[in-house]
mmCIF file of C-alpha atoms and ligand atoms in Angstrom:
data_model
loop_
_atom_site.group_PDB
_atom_site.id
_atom_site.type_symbol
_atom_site.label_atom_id
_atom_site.label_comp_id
_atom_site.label_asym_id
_atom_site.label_seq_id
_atom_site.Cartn_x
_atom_site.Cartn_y
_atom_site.Cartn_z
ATOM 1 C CA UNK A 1 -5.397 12.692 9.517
ATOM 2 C CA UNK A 2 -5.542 14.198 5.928
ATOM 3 C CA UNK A 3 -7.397 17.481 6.021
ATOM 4 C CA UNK A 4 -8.273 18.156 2.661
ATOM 5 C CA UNK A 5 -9.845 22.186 1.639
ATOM 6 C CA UNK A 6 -12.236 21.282 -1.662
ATOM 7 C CA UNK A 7 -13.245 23.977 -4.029
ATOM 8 C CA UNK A 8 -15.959 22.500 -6.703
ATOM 9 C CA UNK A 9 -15.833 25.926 -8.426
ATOM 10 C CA UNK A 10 -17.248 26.842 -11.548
ATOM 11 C CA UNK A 11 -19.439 24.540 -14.266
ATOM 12 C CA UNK A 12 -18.797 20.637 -14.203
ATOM 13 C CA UNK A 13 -16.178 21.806 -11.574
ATOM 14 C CA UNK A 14 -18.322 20.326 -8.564
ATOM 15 C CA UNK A 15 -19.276 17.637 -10.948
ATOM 16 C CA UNK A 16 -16.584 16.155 -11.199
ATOM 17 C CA UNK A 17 -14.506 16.638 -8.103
ATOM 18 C CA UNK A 18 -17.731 14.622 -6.502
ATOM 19 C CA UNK A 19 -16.704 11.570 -8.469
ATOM 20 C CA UNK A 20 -12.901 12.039 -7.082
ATOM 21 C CA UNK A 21 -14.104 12.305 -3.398
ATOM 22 C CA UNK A 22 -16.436 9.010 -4.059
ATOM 23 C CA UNK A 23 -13.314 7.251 -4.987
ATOM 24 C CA UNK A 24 -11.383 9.237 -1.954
ATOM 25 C CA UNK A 25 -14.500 7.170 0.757
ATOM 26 C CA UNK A 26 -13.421 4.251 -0.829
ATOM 27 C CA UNK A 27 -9.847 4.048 -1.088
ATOM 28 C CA UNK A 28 -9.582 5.570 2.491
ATOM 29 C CA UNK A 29 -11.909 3.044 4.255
ATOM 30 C CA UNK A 30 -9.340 0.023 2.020
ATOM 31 C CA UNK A 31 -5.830 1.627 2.921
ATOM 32 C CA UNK A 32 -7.300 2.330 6.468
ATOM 33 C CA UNK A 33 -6.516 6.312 6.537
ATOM 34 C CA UNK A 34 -8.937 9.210 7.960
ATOM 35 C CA UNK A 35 -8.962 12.622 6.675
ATOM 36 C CA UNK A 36 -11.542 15.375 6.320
ATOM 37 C CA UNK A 37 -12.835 17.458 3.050
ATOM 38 C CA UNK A 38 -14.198 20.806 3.907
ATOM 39 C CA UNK A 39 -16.245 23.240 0.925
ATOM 40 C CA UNK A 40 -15.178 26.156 0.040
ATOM 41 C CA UNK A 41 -17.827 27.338 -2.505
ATOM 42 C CA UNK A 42 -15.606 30.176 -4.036
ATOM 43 C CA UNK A 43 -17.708 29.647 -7.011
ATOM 44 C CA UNK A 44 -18.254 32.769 -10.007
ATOM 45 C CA UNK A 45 -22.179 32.582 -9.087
ATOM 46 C CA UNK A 46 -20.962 33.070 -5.701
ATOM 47 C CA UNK A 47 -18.834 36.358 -6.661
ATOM 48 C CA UNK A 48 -21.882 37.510 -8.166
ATOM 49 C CA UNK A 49 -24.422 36.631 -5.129
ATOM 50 C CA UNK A 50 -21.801 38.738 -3.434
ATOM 51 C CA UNK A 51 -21.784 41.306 -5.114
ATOM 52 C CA UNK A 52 -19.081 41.151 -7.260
ATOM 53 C CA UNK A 53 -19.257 42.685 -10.185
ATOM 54 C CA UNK A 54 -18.721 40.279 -13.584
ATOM 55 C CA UNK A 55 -16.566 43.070 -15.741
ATOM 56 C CA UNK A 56 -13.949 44.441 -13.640
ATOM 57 C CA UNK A 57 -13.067 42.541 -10.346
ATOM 58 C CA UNK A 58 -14.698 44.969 -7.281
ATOM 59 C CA UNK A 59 -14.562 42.323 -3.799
ATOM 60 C CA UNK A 60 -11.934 39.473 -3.035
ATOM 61 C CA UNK A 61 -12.855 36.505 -4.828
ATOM 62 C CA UNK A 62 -11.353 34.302 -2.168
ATOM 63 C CA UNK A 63 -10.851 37.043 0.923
ATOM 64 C CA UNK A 64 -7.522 37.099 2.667
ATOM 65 C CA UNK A 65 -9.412 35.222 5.705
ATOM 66 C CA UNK A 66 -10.207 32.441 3.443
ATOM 67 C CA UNK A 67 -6.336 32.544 2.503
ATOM 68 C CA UNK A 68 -5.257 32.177 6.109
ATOM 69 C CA UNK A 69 -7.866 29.220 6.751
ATOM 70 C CA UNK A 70 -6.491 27.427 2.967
ATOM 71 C CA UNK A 71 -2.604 27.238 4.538
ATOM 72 C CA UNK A 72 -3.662 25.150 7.486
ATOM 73 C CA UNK A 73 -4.760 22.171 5.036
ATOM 74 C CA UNK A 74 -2.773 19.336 4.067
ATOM 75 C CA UNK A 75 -3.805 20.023 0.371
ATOM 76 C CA UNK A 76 -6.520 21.804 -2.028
ATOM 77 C CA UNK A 77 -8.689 19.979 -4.358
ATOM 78 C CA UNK A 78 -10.031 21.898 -7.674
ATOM 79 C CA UNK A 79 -12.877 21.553 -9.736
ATOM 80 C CA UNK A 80 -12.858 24.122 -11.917
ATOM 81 C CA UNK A 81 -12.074 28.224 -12.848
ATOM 82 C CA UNK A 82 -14.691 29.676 -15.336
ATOM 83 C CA UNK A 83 -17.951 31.199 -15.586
ATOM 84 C CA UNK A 84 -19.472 32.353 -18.746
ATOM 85 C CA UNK A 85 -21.269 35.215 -17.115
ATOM 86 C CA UNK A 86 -17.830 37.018 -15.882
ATOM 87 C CA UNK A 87 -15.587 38.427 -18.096
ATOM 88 C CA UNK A 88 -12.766 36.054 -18.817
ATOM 89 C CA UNK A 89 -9.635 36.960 -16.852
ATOM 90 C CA UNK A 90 -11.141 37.678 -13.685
ATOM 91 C CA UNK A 91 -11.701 34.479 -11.821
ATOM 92 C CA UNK A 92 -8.570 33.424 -13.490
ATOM 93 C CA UNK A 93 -6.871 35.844 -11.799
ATOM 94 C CA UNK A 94 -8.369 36.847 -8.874
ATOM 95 C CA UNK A 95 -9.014 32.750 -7.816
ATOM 96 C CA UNK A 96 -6.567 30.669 -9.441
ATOM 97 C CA UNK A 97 -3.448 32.401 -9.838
ATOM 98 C CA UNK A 98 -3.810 34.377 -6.868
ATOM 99 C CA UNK A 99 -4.428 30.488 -4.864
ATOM 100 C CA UNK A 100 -0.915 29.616 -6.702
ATOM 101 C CA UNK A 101 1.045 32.649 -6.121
ATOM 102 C CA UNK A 102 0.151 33.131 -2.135
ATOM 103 C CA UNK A 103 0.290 29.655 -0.953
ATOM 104 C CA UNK A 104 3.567 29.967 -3.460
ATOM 105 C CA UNK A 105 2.759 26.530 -5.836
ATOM 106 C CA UNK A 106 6.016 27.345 -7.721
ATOM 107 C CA UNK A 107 5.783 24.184 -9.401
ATOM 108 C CA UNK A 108 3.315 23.271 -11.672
ATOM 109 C CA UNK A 109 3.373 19.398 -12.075
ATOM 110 C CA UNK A 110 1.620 17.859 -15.303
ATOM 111 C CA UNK A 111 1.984 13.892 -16.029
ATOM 112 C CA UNK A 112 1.361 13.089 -19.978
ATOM 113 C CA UNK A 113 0.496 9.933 -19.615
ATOM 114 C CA UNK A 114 -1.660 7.922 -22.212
ATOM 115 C CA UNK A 115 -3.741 5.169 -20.155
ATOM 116 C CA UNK A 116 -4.396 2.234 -21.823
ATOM 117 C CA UNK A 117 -7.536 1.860 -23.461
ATOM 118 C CA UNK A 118 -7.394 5.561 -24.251
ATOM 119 C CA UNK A 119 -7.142 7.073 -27.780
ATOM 120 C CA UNK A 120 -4.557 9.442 -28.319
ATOM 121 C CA UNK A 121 -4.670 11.762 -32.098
ATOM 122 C CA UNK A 122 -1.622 10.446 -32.789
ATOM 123 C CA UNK A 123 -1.558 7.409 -35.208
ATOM 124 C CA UNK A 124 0.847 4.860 -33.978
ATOM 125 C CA UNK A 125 1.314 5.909 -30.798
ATOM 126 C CA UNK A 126 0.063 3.915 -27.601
ATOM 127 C CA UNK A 127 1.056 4.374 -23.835
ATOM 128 C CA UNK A 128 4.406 2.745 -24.518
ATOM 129 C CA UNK A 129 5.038 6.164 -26.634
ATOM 130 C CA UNK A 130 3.555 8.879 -24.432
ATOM 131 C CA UNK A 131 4.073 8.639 -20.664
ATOM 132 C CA UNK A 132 6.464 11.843 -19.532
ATOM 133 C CA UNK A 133 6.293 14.557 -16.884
ATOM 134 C CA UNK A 134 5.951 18.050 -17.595
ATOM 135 C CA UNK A 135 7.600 20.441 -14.649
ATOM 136 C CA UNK A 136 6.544 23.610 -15.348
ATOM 137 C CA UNK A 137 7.821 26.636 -13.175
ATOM 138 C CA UNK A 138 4.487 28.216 -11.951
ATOM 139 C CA UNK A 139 4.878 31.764 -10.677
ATOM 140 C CA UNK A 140 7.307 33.971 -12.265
ATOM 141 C CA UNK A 141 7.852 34.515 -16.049
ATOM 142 C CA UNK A 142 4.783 36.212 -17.846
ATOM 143 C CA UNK A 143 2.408 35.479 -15.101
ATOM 144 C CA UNK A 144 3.971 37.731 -12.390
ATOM 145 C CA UNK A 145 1.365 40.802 -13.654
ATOM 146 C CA UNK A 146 4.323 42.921 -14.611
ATOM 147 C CA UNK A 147 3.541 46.092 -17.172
ATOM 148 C CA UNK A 148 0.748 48.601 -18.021
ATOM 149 C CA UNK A 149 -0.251 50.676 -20.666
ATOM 150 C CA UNK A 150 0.919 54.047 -22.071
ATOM 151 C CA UNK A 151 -1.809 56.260 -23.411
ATOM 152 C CA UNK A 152 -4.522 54.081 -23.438
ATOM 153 C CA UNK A 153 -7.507 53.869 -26.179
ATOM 154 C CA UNK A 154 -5.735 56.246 -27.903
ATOM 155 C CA UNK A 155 -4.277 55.904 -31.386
ATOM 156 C CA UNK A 156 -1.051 56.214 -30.041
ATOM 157 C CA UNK A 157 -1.535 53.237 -27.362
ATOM 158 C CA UNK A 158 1.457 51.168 -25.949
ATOM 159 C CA UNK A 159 1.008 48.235 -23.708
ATOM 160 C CA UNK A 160 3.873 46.268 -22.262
ATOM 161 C CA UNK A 161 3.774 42.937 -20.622
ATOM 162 C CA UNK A 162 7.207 41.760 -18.767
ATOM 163 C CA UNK A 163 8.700 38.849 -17.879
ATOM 164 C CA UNK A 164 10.771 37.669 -15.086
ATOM 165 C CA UNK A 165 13.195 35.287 -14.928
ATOM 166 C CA UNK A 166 14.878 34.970 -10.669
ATOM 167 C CA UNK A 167 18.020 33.220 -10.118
ATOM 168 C CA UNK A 168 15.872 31.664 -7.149
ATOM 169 C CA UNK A 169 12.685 31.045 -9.198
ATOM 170 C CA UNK A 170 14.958 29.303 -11.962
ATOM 171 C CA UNK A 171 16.500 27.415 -9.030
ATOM 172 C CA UNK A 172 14.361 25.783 -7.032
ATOM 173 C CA UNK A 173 12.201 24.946 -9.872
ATOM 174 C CA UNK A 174 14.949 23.321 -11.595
ATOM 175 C CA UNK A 175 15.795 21.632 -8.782
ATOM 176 C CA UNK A 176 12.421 19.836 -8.031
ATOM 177 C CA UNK A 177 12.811 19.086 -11.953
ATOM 178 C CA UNK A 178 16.533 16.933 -11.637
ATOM 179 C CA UNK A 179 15.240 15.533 -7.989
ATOM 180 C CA UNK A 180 11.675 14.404 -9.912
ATOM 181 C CA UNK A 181 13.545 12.919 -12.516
ATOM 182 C CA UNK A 182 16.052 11.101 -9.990
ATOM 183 C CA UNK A 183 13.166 9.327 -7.951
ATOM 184 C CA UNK A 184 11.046 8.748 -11.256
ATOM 185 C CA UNK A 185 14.608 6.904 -12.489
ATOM 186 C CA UNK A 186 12.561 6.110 -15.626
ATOM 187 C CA UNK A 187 15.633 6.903 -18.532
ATOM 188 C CA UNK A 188 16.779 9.653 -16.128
ATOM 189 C CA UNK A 189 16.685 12.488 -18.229
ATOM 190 C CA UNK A 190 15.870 16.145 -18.105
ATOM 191 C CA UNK A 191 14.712 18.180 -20.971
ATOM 192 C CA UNK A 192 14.647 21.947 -20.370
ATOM 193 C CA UNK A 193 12.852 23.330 -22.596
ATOM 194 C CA UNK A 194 13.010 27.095 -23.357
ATOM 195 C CA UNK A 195 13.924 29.630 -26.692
ATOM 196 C CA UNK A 196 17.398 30.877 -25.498
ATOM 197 C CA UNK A 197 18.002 31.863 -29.150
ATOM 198 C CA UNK A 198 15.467 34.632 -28.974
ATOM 199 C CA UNK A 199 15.153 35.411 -24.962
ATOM 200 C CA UNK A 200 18.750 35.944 -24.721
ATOM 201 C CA UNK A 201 18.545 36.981 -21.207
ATOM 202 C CA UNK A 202 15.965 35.173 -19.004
ATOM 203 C CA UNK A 203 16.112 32.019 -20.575
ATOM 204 C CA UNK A 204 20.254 32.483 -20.796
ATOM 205 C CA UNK A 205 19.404 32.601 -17.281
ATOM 206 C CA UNK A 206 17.408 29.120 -17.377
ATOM 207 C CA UNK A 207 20.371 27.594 -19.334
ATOM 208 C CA UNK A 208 22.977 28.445 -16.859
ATOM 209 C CA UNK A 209 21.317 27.658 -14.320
ATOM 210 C CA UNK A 210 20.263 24.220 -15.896
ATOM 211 C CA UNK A 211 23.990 23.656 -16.470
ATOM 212 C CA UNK A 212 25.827 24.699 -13.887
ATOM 213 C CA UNK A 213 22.926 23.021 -11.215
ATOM 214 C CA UNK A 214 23.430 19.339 -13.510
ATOM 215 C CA UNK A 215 27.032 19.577 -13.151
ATOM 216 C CA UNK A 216 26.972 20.470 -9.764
ATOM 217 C CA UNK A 217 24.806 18.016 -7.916
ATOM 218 C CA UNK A 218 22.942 15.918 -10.494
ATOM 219 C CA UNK A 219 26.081 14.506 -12.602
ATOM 220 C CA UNK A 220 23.565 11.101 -12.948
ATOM 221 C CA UNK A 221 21.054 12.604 -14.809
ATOM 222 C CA UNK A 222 21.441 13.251 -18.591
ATOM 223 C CA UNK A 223 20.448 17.170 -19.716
ATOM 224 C CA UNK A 224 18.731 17.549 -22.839
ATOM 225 C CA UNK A 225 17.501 21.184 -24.306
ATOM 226 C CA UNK A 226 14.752 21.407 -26.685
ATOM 227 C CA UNK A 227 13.638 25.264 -28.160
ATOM 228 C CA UNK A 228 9.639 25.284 -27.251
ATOM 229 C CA UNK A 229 9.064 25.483 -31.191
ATOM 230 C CA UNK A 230 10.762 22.247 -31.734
ATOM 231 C CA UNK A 231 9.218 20.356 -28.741
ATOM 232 C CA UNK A 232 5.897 20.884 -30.043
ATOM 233 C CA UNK A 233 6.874 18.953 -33.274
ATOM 234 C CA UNK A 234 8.403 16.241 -30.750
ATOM 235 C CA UNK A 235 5.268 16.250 -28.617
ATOM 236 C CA UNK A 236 3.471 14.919 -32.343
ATOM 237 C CA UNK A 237 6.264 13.109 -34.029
ATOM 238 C CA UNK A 238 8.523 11.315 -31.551
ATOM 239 C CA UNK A 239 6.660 11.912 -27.768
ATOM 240 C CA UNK A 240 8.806 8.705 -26.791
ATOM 241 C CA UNK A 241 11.699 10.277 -26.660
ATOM 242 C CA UNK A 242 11.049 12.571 -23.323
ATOM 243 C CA UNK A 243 11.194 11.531 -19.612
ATOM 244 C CA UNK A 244 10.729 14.752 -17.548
ATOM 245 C CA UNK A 245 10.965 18.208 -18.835
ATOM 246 C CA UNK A 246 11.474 21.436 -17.377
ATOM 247 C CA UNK A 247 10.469 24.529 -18.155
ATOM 248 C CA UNK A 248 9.133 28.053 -17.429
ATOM 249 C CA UNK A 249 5.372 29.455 -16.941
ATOM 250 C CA UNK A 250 4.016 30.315 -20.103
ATOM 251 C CA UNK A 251 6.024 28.136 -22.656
ATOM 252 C CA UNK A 252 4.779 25.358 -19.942
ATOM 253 C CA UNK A 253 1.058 26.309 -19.760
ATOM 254 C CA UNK A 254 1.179 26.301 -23.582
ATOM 255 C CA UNK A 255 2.952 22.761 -24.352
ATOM 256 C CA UNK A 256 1.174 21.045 -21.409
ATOM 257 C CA UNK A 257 -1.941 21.500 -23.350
ATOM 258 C CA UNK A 258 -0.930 19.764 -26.276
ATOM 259 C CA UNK A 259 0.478 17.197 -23.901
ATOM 260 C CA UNK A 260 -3.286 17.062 -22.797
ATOM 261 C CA UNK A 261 -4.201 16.180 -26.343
ATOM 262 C CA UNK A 262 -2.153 13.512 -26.881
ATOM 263 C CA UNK A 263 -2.962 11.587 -23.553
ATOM 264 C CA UNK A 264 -6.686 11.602 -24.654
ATOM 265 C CA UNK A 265 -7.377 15.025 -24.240
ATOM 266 C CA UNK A 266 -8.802 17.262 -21.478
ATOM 267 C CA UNK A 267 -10.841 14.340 -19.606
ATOM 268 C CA UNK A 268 -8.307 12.779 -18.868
ATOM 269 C CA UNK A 269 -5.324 15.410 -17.912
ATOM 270 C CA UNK A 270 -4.510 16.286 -14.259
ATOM 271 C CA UNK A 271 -2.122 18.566 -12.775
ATOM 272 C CA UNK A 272 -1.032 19.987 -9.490
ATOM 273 C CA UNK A 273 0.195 22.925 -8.342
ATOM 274 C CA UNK A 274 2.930 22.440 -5.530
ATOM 275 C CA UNK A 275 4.712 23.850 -3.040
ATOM 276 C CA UNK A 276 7.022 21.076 -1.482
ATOM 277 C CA UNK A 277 7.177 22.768 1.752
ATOM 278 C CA UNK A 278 3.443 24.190 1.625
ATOM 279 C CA UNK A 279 -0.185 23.554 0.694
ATOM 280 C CA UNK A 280 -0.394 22.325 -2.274
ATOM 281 C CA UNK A 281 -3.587 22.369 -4.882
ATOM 282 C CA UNK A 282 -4.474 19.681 -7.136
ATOM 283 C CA UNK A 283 -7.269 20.036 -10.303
ATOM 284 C CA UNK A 284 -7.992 18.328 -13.346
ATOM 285 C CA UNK A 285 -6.778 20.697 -16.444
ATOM 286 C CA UNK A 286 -9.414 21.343 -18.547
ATOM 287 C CA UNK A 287 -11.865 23.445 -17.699
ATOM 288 C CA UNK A 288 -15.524 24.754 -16.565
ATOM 289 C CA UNK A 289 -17.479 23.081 -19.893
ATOM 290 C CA UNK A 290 -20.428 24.993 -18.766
ATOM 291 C CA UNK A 291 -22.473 23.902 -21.492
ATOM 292 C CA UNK A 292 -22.030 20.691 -19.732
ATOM 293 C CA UNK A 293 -23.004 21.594 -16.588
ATOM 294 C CA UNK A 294 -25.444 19.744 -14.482
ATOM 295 C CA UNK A 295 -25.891 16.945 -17.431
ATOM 296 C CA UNK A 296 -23.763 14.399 -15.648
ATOM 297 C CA UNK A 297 -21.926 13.391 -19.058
ATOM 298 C CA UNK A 298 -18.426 15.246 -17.874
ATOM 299 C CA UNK A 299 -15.337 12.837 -17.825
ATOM 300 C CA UNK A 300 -14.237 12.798 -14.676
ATOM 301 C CA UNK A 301 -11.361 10.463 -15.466
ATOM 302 C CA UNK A 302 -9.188 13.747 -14.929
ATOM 303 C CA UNK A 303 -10.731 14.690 -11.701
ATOM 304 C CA UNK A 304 -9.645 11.244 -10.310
ATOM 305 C CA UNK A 305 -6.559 11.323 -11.748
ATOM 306 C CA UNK A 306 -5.973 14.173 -9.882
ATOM 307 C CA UNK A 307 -7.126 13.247 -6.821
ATOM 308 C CA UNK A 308 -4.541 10.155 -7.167
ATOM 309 C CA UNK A 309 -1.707 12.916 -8.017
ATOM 310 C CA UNK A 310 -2.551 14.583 -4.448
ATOM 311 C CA UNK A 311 -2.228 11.306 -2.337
ATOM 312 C CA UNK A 312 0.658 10.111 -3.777
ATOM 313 C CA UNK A 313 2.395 13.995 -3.586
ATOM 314 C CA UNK A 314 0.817 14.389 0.079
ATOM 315 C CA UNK A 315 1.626 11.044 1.151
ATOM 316 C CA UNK A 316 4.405 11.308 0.528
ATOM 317 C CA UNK A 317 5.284 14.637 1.864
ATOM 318 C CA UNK A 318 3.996 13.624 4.825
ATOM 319 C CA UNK A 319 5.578 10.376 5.074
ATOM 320 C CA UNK A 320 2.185 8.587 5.228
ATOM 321 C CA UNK A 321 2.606 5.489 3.702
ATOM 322 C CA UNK A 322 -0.997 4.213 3.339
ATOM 323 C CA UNK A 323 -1.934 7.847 1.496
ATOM 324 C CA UNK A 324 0.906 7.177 -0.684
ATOM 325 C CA UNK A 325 -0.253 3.522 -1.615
ATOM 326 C CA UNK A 326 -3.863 4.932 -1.588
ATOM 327 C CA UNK A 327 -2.516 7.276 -4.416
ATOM 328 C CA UNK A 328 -1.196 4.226 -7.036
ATOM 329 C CA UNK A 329 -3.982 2.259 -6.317
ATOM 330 C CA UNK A 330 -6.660 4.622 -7.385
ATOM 331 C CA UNK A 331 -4.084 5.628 -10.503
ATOM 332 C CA UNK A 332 -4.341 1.606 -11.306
ATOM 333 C CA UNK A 333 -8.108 1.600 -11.121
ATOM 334 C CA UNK A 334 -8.529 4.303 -13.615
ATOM 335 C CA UNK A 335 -6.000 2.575 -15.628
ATOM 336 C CA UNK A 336 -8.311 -0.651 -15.648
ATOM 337 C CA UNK A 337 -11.771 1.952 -16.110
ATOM 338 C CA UNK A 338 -10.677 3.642 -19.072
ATOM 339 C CA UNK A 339 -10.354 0.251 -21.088
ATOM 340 C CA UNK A 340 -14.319 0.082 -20.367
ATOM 341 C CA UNK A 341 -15.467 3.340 -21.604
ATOM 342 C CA UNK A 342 -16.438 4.097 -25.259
ATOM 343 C CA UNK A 343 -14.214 7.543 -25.107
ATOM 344 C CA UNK A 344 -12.900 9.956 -23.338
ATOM 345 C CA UNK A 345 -15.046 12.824 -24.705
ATOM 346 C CA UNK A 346 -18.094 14.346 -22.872
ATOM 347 C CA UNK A 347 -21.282 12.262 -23.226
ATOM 348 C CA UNK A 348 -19.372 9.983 -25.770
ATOM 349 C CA UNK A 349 -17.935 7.639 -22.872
ATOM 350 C CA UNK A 350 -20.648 5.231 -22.847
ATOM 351 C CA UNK A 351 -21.085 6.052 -18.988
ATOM 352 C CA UNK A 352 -22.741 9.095 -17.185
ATOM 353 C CA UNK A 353 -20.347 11.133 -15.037
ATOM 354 C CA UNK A 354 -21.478 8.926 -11.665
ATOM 355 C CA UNK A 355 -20.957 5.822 -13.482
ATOM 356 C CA UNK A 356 -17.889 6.234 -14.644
ATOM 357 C CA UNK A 357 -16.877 7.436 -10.738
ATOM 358 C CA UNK A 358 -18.472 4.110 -9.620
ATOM 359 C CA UNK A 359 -16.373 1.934 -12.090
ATOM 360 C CA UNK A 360 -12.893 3.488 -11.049
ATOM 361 C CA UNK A 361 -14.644 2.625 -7.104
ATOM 362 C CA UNK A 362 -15.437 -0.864 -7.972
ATOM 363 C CA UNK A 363 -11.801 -1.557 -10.001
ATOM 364 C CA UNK A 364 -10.139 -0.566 -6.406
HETATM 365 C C1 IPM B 1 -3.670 26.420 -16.713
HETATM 366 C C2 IPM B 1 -4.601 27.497 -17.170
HETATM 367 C C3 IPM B 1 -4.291 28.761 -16.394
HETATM 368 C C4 IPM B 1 -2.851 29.153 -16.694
HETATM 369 C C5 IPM B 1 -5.264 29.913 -16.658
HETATM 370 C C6 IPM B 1 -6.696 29.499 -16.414
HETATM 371 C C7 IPM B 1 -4.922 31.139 -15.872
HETATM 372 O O1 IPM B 1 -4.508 27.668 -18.528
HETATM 373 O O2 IPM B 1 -3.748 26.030 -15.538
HETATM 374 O O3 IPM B 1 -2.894 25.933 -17.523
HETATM 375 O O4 IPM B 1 -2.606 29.879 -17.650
HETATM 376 O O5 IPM B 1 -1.970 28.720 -15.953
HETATM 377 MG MG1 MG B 2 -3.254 26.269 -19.486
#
């Protein structure tokens, strides 16, 4: 039994995520596997029906309860984080990286894939060119809330922001990276990709550890190193050339959106956020579109695509073969949808948000 924890969230968030459970009936009832989905509606609007104040977080956005009752699941499915009404920052914070640090999702998994029938911005490209995997290390670096300010809102006003680079962190991120790369055996080869020419000491860290980790116990896979400056040209001029890269929080957050772009763009990116030994928390990677919301023109090619990320990563954590299979079939149904729709971009796709759900549902 799958037991499955589903937060809508904000905007097109519930939107969409109801397309990817309408695909999750159907694929269940053909690979002959139960599970459960159970709402959490941990919502902005619901902050604010609480209570919560939209400027400055004042009450739990997800409560330490909700925490405890979130580990017992086999994995958590996300809409989306962002609510124009509440000051950016605050559901970021206080729902999605707070999800990611305490159920410890230290890797953040992000497939740039171009599906057929897809248009990428890049001329000449097609999905022979773009189809990599972004690793990206998911709770240490810039995102660990380090630093504060020195006399504040006055002229004189210092803020710092730190970053954190742990042996352990590195480790076990890099680690998932060479064993992803290994099973993927697509040209089995790991980029890390970092600016050890500038951050002399945390991502001198990265590079030894990269090294000495490859020599070690991963002699089979060929290291490549690529400064996060020059990968972003690569992304544009020669995305071909990558298989699976590694890297740290906040050079990955920024390159995995461009890798969004050129796979069609944020309709049709997923990602998840794992924890190999843990719950793990899967969500397509654009975000809330609230001027979207409730118009049932969303994409929810992403939302789907995620939900095919979590049954193949669940499955086969689990060992369950038939949630594993589930996972590549629903991945092959988008890949025969997307051919079908007009575009990728909100109301553009030819299909309303539901029909484009019941297409991927009907190509199973
Ligand atoms: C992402 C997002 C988040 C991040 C934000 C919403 C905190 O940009 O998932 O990439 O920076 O990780
Ligand atoms: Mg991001």
């Amino acid at each position: 039994m799958l037991k499955i924890a589903v937060i809508g969230g904000d905007g097109t968030g519930p939107e969409v995520v109801r397309e990817g459970l309408k695909v999750l009936k159907e694929v269940a009832a053909k690979e002959n596997f139960q599970y459960t989905t159970t709402d959490y509606d941990l919502s902005g609007k619901a902050y604010l029906a609480r209570g919560g104040d939209p400027n400055k977080q004042n009450i739990p956005i997800v409560t330490d309860e909700q925490i405890a009752e979130l580990r017992k699941y086999d994995a958590i499915y996300l809409g989306a984080v962002g609510d124009p009404d509440i000051v950016p920052g605050i559901l970021e914070l206080g729902l999605l990286l707070r999800l990611r640090f305490e159920l410890d999702q230290y890797i953040n998994l992000r497939p740039v894939k171009l599906y057929p029938g897809v248009e990428t911005p890049l001329r000449d490209k097609g999905p022979e060119h773009i189809n990599f995997d972004v690793v990206r290390e998911n709770t240490e670096d810039l995102y660990f809330g380090g630093g504060g300010f020195l006399r504040k809102n006055t002229p004189n006003e210092v803020a710092t922001q730190e970053m954190i680079a742990t042996r352990f962190g590195v480790e076990r991120c890099l680690r998932y990276a060479f064993e992803f790369c290994r099973k993927k055996n697509q040209k089995r080869m790991l980029t890390l990709v970092a600016k050890r020419n500038v951050l002399t000491y945390a991502h001198d860290l990265w590079w030894r550890a990269f090294n000495e980790i490859g020599d070690r116990d991963y002699p089979d896979i060929k290291r490549d190193y690529n400064h996060v400056d020059a990968c972003c040209m690569w992304f544009v001029k020669n995305p071909e050339f990558y298989d699976t890269i590694v890297v740290s929080n906040m050079f990955g957050d920024i390159i995995t959106d461009l890798g969004a772009m050129i796979q069609g763009g944020m309709g049709v990116a997923a990602g998840g956020n794992i924890n190999p030994q843990g719950v793990s928390m899967f969500e397509p990677i654009g975000g809330s579109a609230p001027k979207y919301t409730g118009m049932n023109v969303i994409n929810p090619i992403a939302a789907i695509a995620a939900l095919a990320m979590l049954l193949r990563v669940v499955g086969a954590q689990k060992g369950d073969a038939a949630v594993e299979r589930a996972g590549n079939r629903v991945e092959k149904a988008i890949m025969a949808t997307c051919p079908k729709m007009k575009s990728q971009s909100a109301g553009k796709m030819g299909y309303s948000t539901t029909q484009v759900g019941d297409l991927v549902c009907q190509a199973l």
